JSON list of C-alpha atoms in Angstrom, two decimals:
[
{"chain": "A", "resi": 24, "resn": "MET", "atom": "CA", "xyz": [33.55, 101.03, 57.74]},
{"chain": "A", "resi": 25, "resn": "PHE", "atom": "CA", "xyz": [30.88, 103.27, 59.31]},
{"chain": "A", "resi": 26, "resn": "VAL", "atom": "CA", "xyz": [29.54, 104.32, 55.88]},
{"chain": "A", "resi": 27, "resn": "VAL", "atom": "CA", "xyz": [29.22, 100.67, 54.81]},
{"chain": "A", "resi": 28, "resn": "LYS", "atom": "CA", "xyz": [27.29, 99.82, 58.00]},
{"chain": "A", "resi": 29, "resn": "VAL", "atom": "CA", "xyz": [24.95, 102.79, 57.52]},
{"chain": "A", "resi": 30, "resn": "PHE", "atom": "CA", "xyz": [24.39, 101.83, 53.87]},
{"chain": "A", "resi": 31, "resn": "LEU", "atom": "CA", "xyz": [23.65, 98.20, 54.76]},
{"chain": "A", "resi": 32, "resn": "ALA", "atom": "CA", "xyz": [21.36, 99.26, 57.61]},
{"chain": "A", "resi": 33, "resn": "SER", "atom": "CA", "xyz": [19.42, 101.59, 55.31]},
{"chain": "A", "resi": 34, "resn": "LYS", "atom": "CA", "xyz": [19.23, 98.91, 52.61]},
{"chain": "A", "resi": 35, "resn": "GLN", "atom": "CA", "xyz": [17.84, 96.45, 55.18]},
{"chain": "A", "resi": 36, "resn": "LYS", "atom": "CA", "xyz": [15.36, 99.07, 56.43]},
{"chain": "A", "resi": 37, "resn": "GLY", "atom": "CA", "xyz": [14.29, 99.68, 52.83]},
{"chain": "A", "resi": 38, "resn": "LYS", "atom": "CA", "xyz": [13.52, 95.99, 52.41]},
{"chain": "A", "resi": 39, "resn": "GLU", "atom": "CA", "xyz": [11.51, 95.96, 55.63]},
{"chain": "A", "resi": 40, "resn": "LEU", "atom": "CA", "xyz": [9.57, 99.06, 54.59]},
{"chain": "A", "resi": 41, "resn": "SER", "atom": "CA", "xyz": [8.99, 97.59, 51.16]},
{"chain": "A", "resi": 42, "resn": "ARG", "atom": "CA", "xyz": [7.47, 94.43, 52.62]},
{"chain": "A", "resi": 43, "resn": "GLU", "atom": "CA", "xyz": [5.31, 96.43, 55.01]},
{"chain": "A", "resi": 44, "resn": "ILE", "atom": "CA", "xyz": [3.99, 98.76, 52.30]},
{"chain": "A", "resi": 45, "resn": "ILE", "atom": "CA", "xyz": [3.21, 95.82, 50.01]},
{"chain": "A", "resi": 46, "resn": "VAL", "atom": "CA", "xyz": [1.20, 94.16, 52.81]},
{"chain": "A", "resi": 47, "resn": "MET", "atom": "CA", "xyz": [-0.69, 97.43, 53.37]},
{"chain": "A", "resi": 48, "resn": "VAL", "atom": "CA", "xyz": [-1.51, 97.63, 49.66]},
{"chain": "A", "resi": 49, "resn": "LYS", "atom": "CA", "xyz": [-2.75, 94.04, 49.63]},
{"chain": "A", "resi": 50, "resn": "LYS", "atom": "CA", "xyz": [-5.15, 94.85, 52.47]},
{"chain": "A", "resi": 51, "resn": "ASP", "atom": "CA", "xyz": [-6.25, 98.00, 50.63]},
{"chain": "A", "resi": 52, "resn": "GLN", "atom": "CA", "xyz": [-6.92, 96.14, 47.40]},
{"chain": "A", "resi": 53, "resn": "ARG", "atom": "CA", "xyz": [-8.62, 93.19, 49.10]},
{"chain": "A", "resi": 54, "resn": "MET", "atom": "CA", "xyz": [-11.05, 95.62, 50.75]},
{"chain": "A", "resi": 55, "resn": "ARG", "atom": "CA", "xyz": [-11.66, 97.61, 47.56]},
{"chain": "A", "resi": 56, "resn": "LYS", "atom": "CA", "xyz": [-12.19, 94.56, 45.38]},
{"chain": "A", "resi": 57, "resn": "GLY", "atom": "CA", "xyz": [-14.33, 92.79, 47.96]},
{"chain": "A", "resi": 58, "resn": "SER", "atom": "CA", "xyz": [-17.99, 93.23, 48.69]},
{"chain": "A", "resi": 59, "resn": "VAL", "atom": "CA", "xyz": [-17.65, 95.06, 52.03]},
{"chain": "A", "resi": 60, "resn": "TRP", "atom": "CA", "xyz": [-16.22, 98.58, 52.34]},
{"chain": "A", "resi": 61, "resn": "ASN", "atom": "CA", "xyz": [-14.19, 99.22, 55.48]},
{"chain": "A", "resi": 62, "resn": "ALA", "atom": "CA", "xyz": [-12.99, 102.80, 56.02]},
{"chain": "A", "resi": 63, "resn": "LEU", "atom": "CA", "xyz": [-10.77, 101.56, 58.87]},
{"chain": "A", "resi": 64, "resn": "VAL", "atom": "CA", "xyz": [-8.41, 100.06, 56.29]},
{"chain": "A", "resi": 65, "resn": "ASP", "atom": "CA", "xyz": [-7.82, 103.52, 54.78]},
{"chain": "A", "resi": 66, "resn": "LYS", "atom": "CA", "xyz": [-7.52, 105.14, 58.21]},
{"chain": "A", "resi": 67, "resn": "ARG", "atom": "CA", "xyz": [-4.94, 102.61, 59.42]},
{"chain": "A", "resi": 68, "resn": "ASN", "atom": "CA", "xyz": [-2.95, 102.75, 56.18]},
{"chain": "A", "resi": 69, "resn": "THR", "atom": "CA", "xyz": [-2.95, 106.56, 56.22]},
{"chain": "A", "resi": 70, "resn": "LYS", "atom": "CA", "xyz": [-1.80, 106.63, 59.84]},
{"chain": "A", "resi": 71, "resn": "ARG", "atom": "CA", "xyz": [1.04, 104.20, 59.16]},
{"chain": "A", "resi": 72, "resn": "LEU", "atom": "CA", "xyz": [2.09, 105.93, 55.93]},
{"chain": "A", "resi": 73, "resn": "LYS", "atom": "CA", "xyz": [2.32, 109.21, 57.86]},
{"chain": "A", "resi": 74, "resn": "GLU", "atom": "CA", "xyz": [4.59, 107.52, 60.41]},
{"chain": "A", "resi": 75, "resn": "ILE", "atom": "CA", "xyz": [6.79, 106.08, 57.65]},
{"chain": "A", "resi": 76, "resn": "ILE", "atom": "CA", "xyz": [7.10, 109.48, 55.96]},
{"chain": "A", "resi": 77, "resn": "LYS", "atom": "CA", "xyz": [7.86, 111.24, 59.23]},
{"chain": "A", "resi": 78, "resn": "ARG", "atom": "CA", "xyz": [10.68, 108.82, 59.99]},
{"chain": "A", "resi": 79, "resn": "TYR", "atom": "CA", "xyz": [12.12, 108.05, 56.53]},
{"chain": "A", "resi": 80, "resn": "GLY", "atom": "CA", "xyz": [10.70, 110.61, 54.13]},
{"chain": "A", "resi": 81, "resn": "TRP", "atom": "CA", "xyz": [8.81, 109.64, 51.00]},
{"chain": "A", "resi": 82, "resn": "PRO", "atom": "CA", "xyz": [9.26, 105.92, 50.14]},
{"chain": "A", "resi": 83, "resn": "THR", "atom": "CA", "xyz": [11.34, 106.42, 47.00]},
{"chain": "A", "resi": 84, "resn": "LEU", "atom": "CA", "xyz": [12.23, 103.98, 44.26]},
{"chain": "A", "resi": 85, "resn": "SER", "atom": "CA", "xyz": [15.79, 103.63, 45.55]},
{"chain": "A", "resi": 86, "resn": "LEU", "atom": "CA", "xyz": [14.67, 103.11, 49.16]},
{"chain": "A", "resi": 87, "resn": "VAL", "atom": "CA", "xyz": [11.83, 100.61, 48.74]},
{"chain": "A", "resi": 88, "resn": "GLY", "atom": "CA", "xyz": [11.80, 99.56, 45.07]},
{"chain": "A", "resi": 89, "resn": "ARG", "atom": "CA", "xyz": [9.21, 100.08, 42.37]},
{"chain": "A", "resi": 90, "resn": "GLU", "atom": "CA", "xyz": [6.40, 97.89, 43.74]},
{"chain": "A", "resi": 91, "resn": "ALA", "atom": "CA", "xyz": [6.44, 99.48, 47.19]},
{"chain": "A", "resi": 92, "resn": "ALA", "atom": "CA", "xyz": [7.01, 103.02, 45.86]},
{"chain": "A", "resi": 93, "resn": "ASP", "atom": "CA", "xyz": [3.97, 102.56, 43.62]},
{"chain": "A", "resi": 94, "resn": "GLY", "atom": "CA", "xyz": [2.14, 101.11, 46.60]},
{"chain": "A", "resi": 95, "resn": "ALA", "atom": "CA", "xyz": [2.95, 104.12, 48.78]},
{"chain": "A", "resi": 96, "resn": "TRP", "atom": "CA", "xyz": [1.45, 106.37, 46.11]},
{"chain": "A", "resi": 97, "resn": "LEU", "atom": "CA", "xyz": [-1.67, 104.18, 45.97]},
{"chain": "A", "resi": 98, "resn": "LEU", "atom": "CA", "xyz": [-2.10, 104.37, 49.74]},
{"chain": "A", "resi": 99, "resn": "ALA", "atom": "CA", "xyz": [-1.79, 108.17, 49.61]},
{"chain": "A", "resi": 100, "resn": "GLN", "atom": "CA", "xyz": [-4.24, 108.21, 46.69]},
{"chain": "A", "resi": 101, "resn": "HIS", "atom": "CA", "xyz": [-6.75, 106.38, 48.90]},
{"chain": "A", "resi": 102, "resn": "ALA", "atom": "CA", "xyz": [-6.19, 108.68, 51.92]},
{"chain": "A", "resi": 103, "resn": "ASP", "atom": "CA", "xyz": [-9.32, 110.63, 50.97]},
{"chain": "A", "resi": 104, "resn": "LEU", "atom": "CA", "xyz": [-10.24, 111.23, 54.61]},
{"chain": "A", "resi": 105, "resn": "ASP", "atom": "CA", "xyz": [-7.12, 113.41, 54.97]},
{"chain": "A", "resi": 106, "resn": "VAL", "atom": "CA", "xyz": [-6.79, 115.77, 51.99]},
{"chain": "A", "resi": 107, "resn": "ARG", "atom": "CA", "xyz": [-4.19, 117.83, 53.86]},
{"chain": "A", "resi": 108, "resn": "PHE", "atom": "CA", "xyz": [-2.01, 114.74, 54.00]},
{"chain": "A", "resi": 109, "resn": "GLN", "atom": "CA", "xyz": [-2.61, 114.08, 50.29]},
{"chain": "A", "resi": 110, "resn": "LYS", "atom": "CA", "xyz": [-1.44, 117.64, 49.54]},
{"chain": "A", "resi": 111, "resn": "LYS", "atom": "CA", "xyz": [1.70, 117.07, 51.61]},
{"chain": "A", "resi": 112, "resn": "VAL", "atom": "CA", "xyz": [2.38, 113.84, 49.72]},
{"chain": "A", "resi": 113, "resn": "LEU", "atom": "CA", "xyz": [1.90, 115.66, 46.42]},
{"chain": "A", "resi": 114, "resn": "GLY", "atom": "CA", "xyz": [4.72, 118.03, 47.39]},
{"chain": "A", "resi": 115, "resn": "LEU", "atom": "CA", "xyz": [6.98, 115.17, 48.45]},
{"chain": "A", "resi": 116, "resn": "MET", "atom": "CA", "xyz": [6.25, 113.22, 45.28]},
{"chain": "A", "resi": 117, "resn": "THR", "atom": "CA", "xyz": [6.88, 116.28, 43.12]},
{"chain": "A", "resi": 118, "resn": "GLN", "atom": "CA", "xyz": [10.39, 116.46, 44.59]},
{"chain": "A", "resi": 119, "resn": "ALA", "atom": "CA", "xyz": [10.85, 112.71, 44.19]},
{"chain": "A", "resi": 120, "resn": "VAL", "atom": "CA", "xyz": [9.80, 112.85, 40.52]},
{"chain": "A", "resi": 121, "resn": "ALA", "atom": "CA", "xyz": [12.29, 115.69, 39.91]},
{"chain": "A", "resi": 122, "resn": "HIS", "atom": "CA", "xyz": [15.04, 113.34, 41.17]},
{"chain": "A", "resi": 123, "resn": "GLY", "atom": "CA", "xyz": [13.82, 110.25, 39.30]},
{"chain": "A", "resi": 124, "resn": "GLU", "atom": "CA", "xyz": [12.58, 108.68, 42.54]},
{"chain": "A", "resi": 125, "resn": "ALA", "atom": "CA", "xyz": [8.84, 108.44, 41.75]},
{"chain": "A", "resi": 126, "resn": "ARG", "atom": "CA", "xyz": [6.67, 108.05, 38.68]},
{"chain": "A", "resi": 127, "resn": "LYS", "atom": "CA", "xyz": [5.39, 111.22, 37.03]},
{"chain": "A", "resi": 128, "resn": "LYS", "atom": "CA", "xyz": [2.01, 109.76, 36.13]},
{"chain": "A", "resi": 129, "resn": "HIS", "atom": "CA", "xyz": [1.25, 109.27, 39.82]},
{"chain": "A", "resi": 130, "resn": "LEU", "atom": "CA", "xyz": [1.45, 113.05, 40.26]},
{"chain": "A", "resi": 131, "resn": "ALA", "atom": "CA", "xyz": [-1.40, 113.41, 37.76]},
{"chain": "A", "resi": 132, "resn": "TYR", "atom": "CA", "xyz": [-3.57, 110.87, 39.58]},
{"chain": "A", "resi": 133, "resn": "LEU", "atom": "CA", "xyz": [-2.95, 112.40, 43.00]},
{"chain": "A", "resi": 134, "resn": "THR", "atom": "CA", "xyz": [-3.47, 115.94, 41.68]},
{"chain": "A", "resi": 135, "resn": "ASP", "atom": "CA", "xyz": [-6.84, 114.92, 40.25]},
{"chain": "A", "resi": 136, "resn": "ARG", "atom": "CA", "xyz": [-7.81, 113.09, 43.42]},
{"chain": "A", "resi": 137, "resn": "ILE", "atom": "CA", "xyz": [-7.08, 116.15, 45.54]},
{"chain": "A", "resi": 138, "resn": "LEU", "atom": "CA", "xyz": [-8.96, 118.46, 43.16]},
{"chain": "A", "resi": 139, "resn": "VAL", "atom": "CA", "xyz": [-12.01, 116.17, 43.18]},
{"chain": "A", "resi": 140, "resn": "ASN", "atom": "CA", "xyz": [-11.84, 115.92, 46.99]},
{"chain": "A", "resi": 141, "resn": "ILE", "atom": "CA", "xyz": [-12.01, 119.72, 47.27]},
{"chain": "A", "resi": 142, "resn": "SER", "atom": "CA", "xyz": [-14.83, 119.94, 44.70]},
{"chain": "A", "resi": 143, "resn": "LYS", "atom": "CA", "xyz": [-12.76, 121.37, 41.86]},
{"chain": "A", "resi": 144, "resn": "PRO", "atom": "CA", "xyz": [-12.48, 120.14, 38.26]},
{"chain": "A", "resi": 145, "resn": "GLN", "atom": "CA", "xyz": [-9.66, 117.66, 37.67]},
{"chain": "A", "resi": 146, "resn": "LEU", "atom": "CA", "xyz": [-6.84, 118.28, 35.18]},
{"chain": "A", "resi": 147, "resn": "TYR", "atom": "CA", "xyz": [-5.94, 114.82, 33.84]},
{"chain": "A", "resi": 148, "resn": "GLY", "atom": "CA", "xyz": [-9.25, 112.94, 33.71]},
{"chain": "A", "resi": 149, "resn": "THR", "atom": "CA", "xyz": [-8.20, 110.15, 36.06]},
{"chain": "A", "resi": 150, "resn": "GLN", "atom": "CA", "xyz": [-11.16, 110.26, 38.47]},
{"chain": "A", "resi": 151, "resn": "PHE", "atom": "CA", "xyz": [-14.54, 108.70, 37.69]},
{"chain": "A", "resi": 152, "resn": "PHE", "atom": "CA", "xyz": [-17.92, 108.24, 39.32]},
{"chain": "A", "resi": 153, "resn": "THR", "atom": "CA", "xyz": [-21.09, 106.25, 38.66]},
{"chain": "A", "resi": 154, "resn": "ASP", "atom": "CA", "xyz": [-24.19, 108.37, 38.03]},
{"chain": "A", "resi": 155, "resn": "LYS", "atom": "CA", "xyz": [-27.77, 107.57, 39.12]},
{"chain": "A", "resi": 156, "resn": "GLN", "atom": "CA", "xyz": [-28.32, 105.52, 35.97]},
{"chain": "A", "resi": 157, "resn": "GLY", "atom": "CA", "xyz": [-25.28, 103.39, 36.76]},
{"chain": "A", "resi": 158, "resn": "ILE", "atom": "CA", "xyz": [-23.12, 104.88, 34.00]},
{"chain": "A", "resi": 159, "resn": "LEU", "atom": "CA", "xyz": [-19.46, 105.36, 34.78]},
{"chain": "A", "resi": 160, "resn": "GLY", "atom": "CA", "xyz": [-18.01, 108.66, 33.61]},
{"chain": "A", "resi": 161, "resn": "PRO", "atom": "CA", "xyz": [-15.24, 111.12, 34.45]},
{"chain": "A", "resi": 162, "resn": "ARG", "atom": "CA", "xyz": [-15.61, 113.76, 37.12]},
{"chain": "A", "resi": 163, "resn": "PRO", "atom": "CA", "xyz": [-15.63, 117.30, 35.68]},
{"chain": "A", "resi": 164, "resn": "ILE", "atom": "CA", "xyz": [-12.43, 118.19, 33.80]},
{"chain": "A", "resi": 165, "resn": "LYS", "atom": "CA", "xyz": [-10.95, 121.69, 33.60]},
{"chain": "A", "resi": 166, "resn": "ASN", "atom": "CA", "xyz": [-10.35, 122.89, 30.03]},
{"chain": "A", "resi": 167, "resn": "PRO", "atom": "CA", "xyz": [-11.02, 119.51, 28.40]},
{"chain": "A", "resi": 168, "resn": "GLN", "atom": "CA", "xyz": [-9.72, 120.84, 25.08]},
{"chain": "A", "resi": 169, "resn": "HIS", "atom": "CA", "xyz": [-6.21, 120.65, 26.62]},
{"chain": "A", "resi": 170, "resn": "LEU", "atom": "CA", "xyz": [-6.70, 117.24, 28.24]},
{"chain": "A", "resi": 171, "resn": "ALA", "atom": "CA", "xyz": [-4.75, 115.25, 25.63]},
{"chain": "A", "resi": 172, "resn": "ALA", "atom": "CA", "xyz": [-1.66, 117.47, 25.95]},
{"chain": "A", "resi": 173, "resn": "ARG", "atom": "CA", "xyz": [-1.74, 117.38, 29.74]},
{"chain": "A", "resi": 174, "resn": "ARG", "atom": "CA", "xyz": [-2.11, 113.59, 29.78]},
{"chain": "A", "resi": 175, "resn": "LYS", "atom": "CA", "xyz": [0.72, 113.13, 27.28]},
{"chain": "A", "resi": 176, "resn": "ALA", "atom": "CA", "xyz": [3.03, 115.41, 29.29]},
{"chain": "A", "resi": 177, "resn": "PHE", "atom": "CA", "xyz": [2.56, 113.15, 32.32]},
{"chain": "A", "resi": 178, "resn": "GLY", "atom": "CA", "xyz": [2.97, 109.88, 30.46]},
{"chain": "A", "resi": 179, "resn": "LEU", "atom": "CA", "xyz": [-0.70, 108.91, 30.60]},
{"chain": "A", "resi": 180, "resn": "GLU", "atom": "CA", "xyz": [-2.42, 106.95, 27.86]},
{"chain": "A", "resi": 181, "resn": "PRO", "atom": "CA", "xyz": [-4.92, 108.78, 25.61]},
{"chain": "A", "resi": 182, "resn": "PHE", "atom": "CA", "xyz": [-8.19, 109.45, 27.41]},
{"chain": "A", "resi": 183, "resn": "SER", "atom": "CA", "xyz": [-10.25, 107.48, 24.88]},
{"chain": "A", "resi": 184, "resn": "LEU", "atom": "CA", "xyz": [-8.28, 104.32, 25.72]},
{"chain": "A", "resi": 185, "resn": "TYR", "atom": "CA", "xyz": [-8.26, 105.06, 29.45]},
{"chain": "A", "resi": 186, "resn": "ILE", "atom": "CA", "xyz": [-12.02, 105.46, 29.72]},
{"chain": "A", "resi": 187, "resn": "LYS", "atom": "CA", "xyz": [-12.57, 102.13, 27.91]},
{"chain": "A", "resi": 188, "resn": "ARG", "atom": "CA", "xyz": [-10.16, 100.36, 30.26]},
{"chain": "A", "resi": 189, "resn": "VAL", "atom": "CA", "xyz": [-11.70, 101.90, 33.38]},
{"chain": "A", "resi": 190, "resn": "ARG", "atom": "CA", "xyz": [-15.21, 100.93, 32.29]},
{"chain": "A", "resi": 191, "resn": "ARG", "atom": "CA", "xyz": [-14.10, 97.37, 31.44]},
{"chain": "A", "resi": 192, "resn": "VAL", "atom": "CA", "xyz": [-12.39, 96.85, 34.81]},
{"chain": "A", "resi": 193, "resn": "SER", "atom": "CA", "xyz": [-14.98, 98.68, 36.94]},
{"chain": "A", "resi": 194, "resn": "ARG", "atom": "CA", "xyz": [-17.77, 96.27, 36.11]},
{"chain": "A", "resi": 195, "resn": "PHE", "atom": "CA", "xyz": [-16.11, 93.85, 38.53]},
{"chain": "A", "resi": 196, "resn": "PHE", "atom": "CA", "xyz": [-15.91, 96.15, 41.58]},
{"chain": "A", "resi": 197, "resn": "GLY", "atom": "CA", "xyz": [-17.38, 94.27, 44.52]},
{"chain": "A", "resi": 198, "resn": "LYS", "atom": "CA", "xyz": [-17.37, 91.02, 42.50]},
{"chain": "A", "resi": 199, "resn": "PRO", "atom": "CA", "xyz": [-13.96, 89.44, 43.14]},
{"chain": "A", "resi": 200, "resn": "LYS", "atom": "CA", "xyz": [-14.81, 85.96, 41.80]},
{"chain": "A", "resi": 201, "resn": "GLU", "atom": "CA", "xyz": [-16.16, 87.33, 38.52]},
{"chain": "A", "resi": 202, "resn": "ALA", "atom": "CA", "xyz": [-13.08, 89.55, 38.17]},
{"chain": "A", "resi": 203, "resn": "GLN", "atom": "CA", "xyz": [-10.73, 86.61, 38.71]},
{"chain": "A", "resi": 204, "resn": "ARG", "atom": "CA", "xyz": [-12.52, 84.55, 36.04]},
{"chain": "A", "resi": 205, "resn": "PHE", "atom": "CA", "xyz": [-12.48, 87.46, 33.57]},
{"chain": "A", "resi": 206, "resn": "PHE", "atom": "CA", "xyz": [-8.80, 88.32, 34.06]},
{"chain": "A", "resi": 207, "resn": "ARG", "atom": "CA", "xyz": [-7.76, 84.65, 33.85]},
{"chain": "A", "resi": 208, "resn": "LYS", "atom": "CA", "xyz": [-9.40, 84.52, 30.40]},
{"chain": "A", "resi": 209, "resn": "VAL", "atom": "CA", "xyz": [-7.77, 87.81, 29.34]},
{"chain": "A", "resi": 210, "resn": "ARG", "atom": "CA", "xyz": [-4.27, 86.62, 30.33]},
{"chain": "A", "resi": 211, "resn": "LYS", "atom": "CA", "xyz": [-4.53, 83.38, 28.30]}
]
């Protein structure tokens, strides 16, 4: 009887955590896709994600479900003001991936984000910037001749397709109404 109660309690807690993480992600995305940047959103989300991890461990697929597990990764990805925390998350996610509890491709994104944040070349080509001429391009990549193999090993699409997709989507950053109109047309 005790085991059943513990299981049901943890399942209920997982649902609560899932809802909370999804709300945090919605705030994150609303800020990023809007016209006003607010670093407080990242600070608050990072603080709360740290609390969640301290109490429950990494929000795994089996604990919070795919949407919230992906969301937890995204919040860690955007915790650029705390690279030490991002490194800790990378370790936790590496363990989770080994047990089928997180997505492998997210390790590539977070690895690149950390490398860029510490001014080192990225490995998987997931991080971009806009230059002075307004052209979007990848941050420096270590050994680009091996990029395709590294991306494939982590389940990432070919870089040539990725860069086209990133450039297509990025033209709407800070323009939420234009983005909505564009993506409505694409979905039809």
